[in-house]
mmCIF file of C-alpha atoms in Angstrom:
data_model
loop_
_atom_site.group_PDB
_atom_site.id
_atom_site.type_symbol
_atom_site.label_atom_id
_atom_site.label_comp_id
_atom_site.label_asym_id
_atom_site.label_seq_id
_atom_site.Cartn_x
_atom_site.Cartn_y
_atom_site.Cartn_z
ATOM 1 C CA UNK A 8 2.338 9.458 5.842
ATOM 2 C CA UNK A 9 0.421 6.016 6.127
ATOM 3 C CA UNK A 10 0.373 5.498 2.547
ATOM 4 C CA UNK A 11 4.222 5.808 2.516
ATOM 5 C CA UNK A 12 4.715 3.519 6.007
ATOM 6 C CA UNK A 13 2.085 0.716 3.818
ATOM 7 C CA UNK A 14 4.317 1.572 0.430
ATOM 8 C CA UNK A 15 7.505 1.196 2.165
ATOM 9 C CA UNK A 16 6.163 -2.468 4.047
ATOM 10 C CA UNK A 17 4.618 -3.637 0.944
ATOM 11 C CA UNK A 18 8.128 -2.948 -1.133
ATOM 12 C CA UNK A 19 5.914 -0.084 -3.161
ATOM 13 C CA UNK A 20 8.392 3.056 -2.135
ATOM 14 C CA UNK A 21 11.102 2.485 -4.153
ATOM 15 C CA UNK A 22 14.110 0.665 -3.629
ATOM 16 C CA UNK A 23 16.699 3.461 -3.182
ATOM 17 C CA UNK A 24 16.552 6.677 -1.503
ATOM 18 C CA UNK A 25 16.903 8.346 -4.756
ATOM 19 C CA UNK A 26 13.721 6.435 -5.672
ATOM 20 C CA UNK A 27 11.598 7.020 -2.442
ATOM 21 C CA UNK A 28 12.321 10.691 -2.791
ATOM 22 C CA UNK A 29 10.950 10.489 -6.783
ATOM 23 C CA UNK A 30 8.010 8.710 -5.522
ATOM 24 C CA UNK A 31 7.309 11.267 -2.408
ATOM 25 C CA UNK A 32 7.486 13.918 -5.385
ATOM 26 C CA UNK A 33 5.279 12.446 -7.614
ATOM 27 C CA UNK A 34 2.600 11.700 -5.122
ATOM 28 C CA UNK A 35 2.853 15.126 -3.756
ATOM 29 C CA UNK A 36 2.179 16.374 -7.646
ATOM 30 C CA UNK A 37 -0.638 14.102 -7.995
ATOM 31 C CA UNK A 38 -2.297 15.527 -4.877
ATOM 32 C CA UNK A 39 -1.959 18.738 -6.674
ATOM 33 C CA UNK A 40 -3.352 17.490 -9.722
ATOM 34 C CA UNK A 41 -6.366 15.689 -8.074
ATOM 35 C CA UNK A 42 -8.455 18.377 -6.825
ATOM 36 C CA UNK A 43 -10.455 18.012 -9.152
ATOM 37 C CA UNK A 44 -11.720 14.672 -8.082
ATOM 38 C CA UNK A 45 -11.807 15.685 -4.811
ATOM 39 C CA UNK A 46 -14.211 18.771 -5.564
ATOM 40 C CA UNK A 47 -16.515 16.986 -8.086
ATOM 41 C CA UNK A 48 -19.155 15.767 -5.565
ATOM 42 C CA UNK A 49 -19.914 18.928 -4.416
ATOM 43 C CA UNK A 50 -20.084 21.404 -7.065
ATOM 44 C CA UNK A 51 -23.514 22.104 -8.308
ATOM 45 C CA UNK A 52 -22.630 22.585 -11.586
ATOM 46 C CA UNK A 53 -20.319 19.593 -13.112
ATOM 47 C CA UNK A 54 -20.159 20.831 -16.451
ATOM 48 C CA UNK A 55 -19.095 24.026 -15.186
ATOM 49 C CA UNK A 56 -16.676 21.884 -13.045
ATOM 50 C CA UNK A 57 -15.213 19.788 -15.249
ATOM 51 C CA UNK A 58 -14.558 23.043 -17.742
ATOM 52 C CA UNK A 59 -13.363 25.604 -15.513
ATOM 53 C CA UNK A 60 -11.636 23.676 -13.259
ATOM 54 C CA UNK A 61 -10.901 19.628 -14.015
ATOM 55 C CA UNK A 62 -9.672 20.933 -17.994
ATOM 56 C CA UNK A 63 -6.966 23.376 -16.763
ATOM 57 C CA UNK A 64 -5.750 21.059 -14.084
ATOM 58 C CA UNK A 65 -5.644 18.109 -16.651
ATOM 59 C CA UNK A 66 -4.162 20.497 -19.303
ATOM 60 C CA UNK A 67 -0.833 20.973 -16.342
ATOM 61 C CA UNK A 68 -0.729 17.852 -14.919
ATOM 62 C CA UNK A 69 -1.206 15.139 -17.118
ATOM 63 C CA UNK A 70 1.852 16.400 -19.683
ATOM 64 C CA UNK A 71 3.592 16.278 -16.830
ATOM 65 C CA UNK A 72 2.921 13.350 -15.130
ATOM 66 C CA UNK A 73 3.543 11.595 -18.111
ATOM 67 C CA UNK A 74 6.824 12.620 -18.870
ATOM 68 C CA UNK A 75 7.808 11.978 -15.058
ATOM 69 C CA UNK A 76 6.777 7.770 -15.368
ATOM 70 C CA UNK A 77 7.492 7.894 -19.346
ATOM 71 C CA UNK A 78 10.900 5.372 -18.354
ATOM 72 C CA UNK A 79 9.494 3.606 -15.360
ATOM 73 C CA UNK A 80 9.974 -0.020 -15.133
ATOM 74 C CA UNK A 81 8.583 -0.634 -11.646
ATOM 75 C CA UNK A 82 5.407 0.034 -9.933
ATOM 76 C CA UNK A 83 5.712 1.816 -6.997
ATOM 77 C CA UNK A 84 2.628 4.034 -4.806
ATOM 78 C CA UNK A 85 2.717 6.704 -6.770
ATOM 79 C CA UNK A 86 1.949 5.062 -10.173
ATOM 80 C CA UNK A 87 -1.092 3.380 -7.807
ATOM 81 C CA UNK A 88 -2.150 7.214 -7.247
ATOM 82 C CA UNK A 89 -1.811 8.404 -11.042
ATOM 83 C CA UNK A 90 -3.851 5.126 -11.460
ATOM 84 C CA UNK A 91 -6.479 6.209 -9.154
ATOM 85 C CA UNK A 92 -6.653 9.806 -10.583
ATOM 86 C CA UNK A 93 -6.176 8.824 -13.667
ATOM 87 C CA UNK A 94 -9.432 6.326 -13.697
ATOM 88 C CA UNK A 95 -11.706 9.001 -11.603
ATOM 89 C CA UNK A 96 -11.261 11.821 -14.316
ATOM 90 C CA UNK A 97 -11.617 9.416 -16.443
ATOM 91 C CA UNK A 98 -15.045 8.320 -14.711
ATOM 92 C CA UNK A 99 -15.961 11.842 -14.362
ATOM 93 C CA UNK A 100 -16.240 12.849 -18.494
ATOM 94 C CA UNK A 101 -17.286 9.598 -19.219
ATOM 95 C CA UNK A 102 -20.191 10.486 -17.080
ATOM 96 C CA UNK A 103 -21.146 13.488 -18.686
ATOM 97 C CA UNK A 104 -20.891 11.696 -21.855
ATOM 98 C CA UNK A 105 -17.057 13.155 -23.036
ATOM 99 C CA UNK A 106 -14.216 11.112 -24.057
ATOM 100 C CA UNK A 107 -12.187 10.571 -20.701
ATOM 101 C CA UNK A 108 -8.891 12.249 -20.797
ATOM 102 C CA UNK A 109 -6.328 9.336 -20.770
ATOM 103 C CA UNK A 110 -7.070 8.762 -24.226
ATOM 104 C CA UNK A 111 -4.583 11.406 -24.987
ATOM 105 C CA UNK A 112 -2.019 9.945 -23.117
ATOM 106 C CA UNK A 113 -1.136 6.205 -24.000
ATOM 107 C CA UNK A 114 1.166 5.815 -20.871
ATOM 108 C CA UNK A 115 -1.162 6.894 -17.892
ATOM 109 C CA UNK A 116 -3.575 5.009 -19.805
ATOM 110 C CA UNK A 117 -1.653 1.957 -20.012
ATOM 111 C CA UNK A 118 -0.610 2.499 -16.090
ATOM 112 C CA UNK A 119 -4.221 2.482 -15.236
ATOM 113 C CA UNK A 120 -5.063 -0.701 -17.081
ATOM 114 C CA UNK A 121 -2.030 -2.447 -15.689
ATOM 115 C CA UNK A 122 -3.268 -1.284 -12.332
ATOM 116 C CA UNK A 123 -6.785 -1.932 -12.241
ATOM 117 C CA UNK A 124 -5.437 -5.155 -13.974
ATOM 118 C CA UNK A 125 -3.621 -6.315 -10.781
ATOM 119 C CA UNK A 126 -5.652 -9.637 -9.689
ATOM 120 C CA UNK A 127 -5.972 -8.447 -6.380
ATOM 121 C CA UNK A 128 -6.869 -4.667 -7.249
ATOM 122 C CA UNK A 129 -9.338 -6.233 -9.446
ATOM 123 C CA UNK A 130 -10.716 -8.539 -6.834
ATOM 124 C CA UNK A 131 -10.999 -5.412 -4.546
ATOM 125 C CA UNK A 132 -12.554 -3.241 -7.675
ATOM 126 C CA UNK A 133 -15.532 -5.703 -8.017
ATOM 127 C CA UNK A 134 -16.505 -6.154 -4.740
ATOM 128 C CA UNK A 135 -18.531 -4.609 -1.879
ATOM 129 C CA UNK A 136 -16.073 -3.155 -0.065
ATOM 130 C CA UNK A 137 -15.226 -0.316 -2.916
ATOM 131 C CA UNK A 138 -17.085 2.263 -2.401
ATOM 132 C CA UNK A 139 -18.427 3.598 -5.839
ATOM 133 C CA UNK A 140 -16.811 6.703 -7.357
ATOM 134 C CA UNK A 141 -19.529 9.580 -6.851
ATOM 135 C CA UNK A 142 -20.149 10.730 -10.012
ATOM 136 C CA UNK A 143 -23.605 11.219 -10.521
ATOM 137 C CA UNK A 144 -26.903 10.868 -9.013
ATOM 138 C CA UNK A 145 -27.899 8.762 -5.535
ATOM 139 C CA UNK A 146 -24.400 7.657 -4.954
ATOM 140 C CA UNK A 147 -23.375 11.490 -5.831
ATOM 141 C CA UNK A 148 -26.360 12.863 -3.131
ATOM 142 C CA UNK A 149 -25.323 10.510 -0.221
ATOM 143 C CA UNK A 150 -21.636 10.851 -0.559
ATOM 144 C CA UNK A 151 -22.100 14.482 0.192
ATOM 145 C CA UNK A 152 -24.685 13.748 2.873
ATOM 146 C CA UNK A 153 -22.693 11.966 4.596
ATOM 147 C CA UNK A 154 -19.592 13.921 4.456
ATOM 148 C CA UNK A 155 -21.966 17.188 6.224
ATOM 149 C CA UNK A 156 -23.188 14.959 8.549
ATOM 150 C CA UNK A 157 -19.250 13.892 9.402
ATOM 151 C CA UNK A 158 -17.912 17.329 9.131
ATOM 152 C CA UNK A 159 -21.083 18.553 11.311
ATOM 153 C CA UNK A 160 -22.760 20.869 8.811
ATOM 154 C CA UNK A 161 -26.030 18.936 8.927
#
């Protein structure tokens, strides 16, 4: 709900109903299709992760998602949230070494560069405030850490 009430104040929801509603859809699908990101930092096993789980949910989503912003002309939130997903999969093979995933599809690729292209997303990107994506290593260890501490597990 607050990323709608900030899309909808910063003119990102869509212009008509018919549009909003698109967006709320494809937002809700990306959620779907991002579990995998969500899930990386705390399997034990990332090959096994990126395999069993990250391949099939790229292998449904990203066909899809594609086809759903193949005509889009405007940026709205949810091409920001492909964007996001699309760059942290892609951050997640590239880590192990694999060629990321967007490379077989030129249009979330292109949304992601025209995203992460934005002057001010790109100001943000660079700078302290971002936390780093948790792929690997120290910045992989303390992300969980601190999310047991938060949740109370530790």
């Amino acid at each position: 709900a607050m990323i709608r009430y900030i899309a909808k104040r910063s003119g990102l929801a869509g212009g008509t109903l018919a549009e909003q509603v698109r967006c709320d859809m494809i937002a809700e699908a990306v959620k779907d299709a991002r579990l995998g990101v969500v899930k990386w930092p705390f399997s034990p096993d990332k090959d096994a992760h990126l395999n069993d789980f990250v391949a099939p949910l790229i292998a449904k989503w990203y066909p899809k998602l594609a086809a759903m912003i193949a005509d889009d002309k405007e940026l709205t939130y949810a091409h920001i949230l492909i964007a996001e997903m699309v760059s942290s999969y892609d951050l997640m093979f590239e880590s192990k070494g694999l060629s990321p995933p967007s490379a077989d599809y030129e249009n979330l690729k292109d949304l992601t560069a025209k995203v992460v292209g934005l002057p001010q997303m790109k100001e943000y990107l660079e700078s302290d405030k971002r936390f780093p994506f948790p792929a690997e290593g120290e910045i992989c260890n303390s992300y969980v850490e601190n999310v047991e501490v938060v949740l109370g597990r530790r």
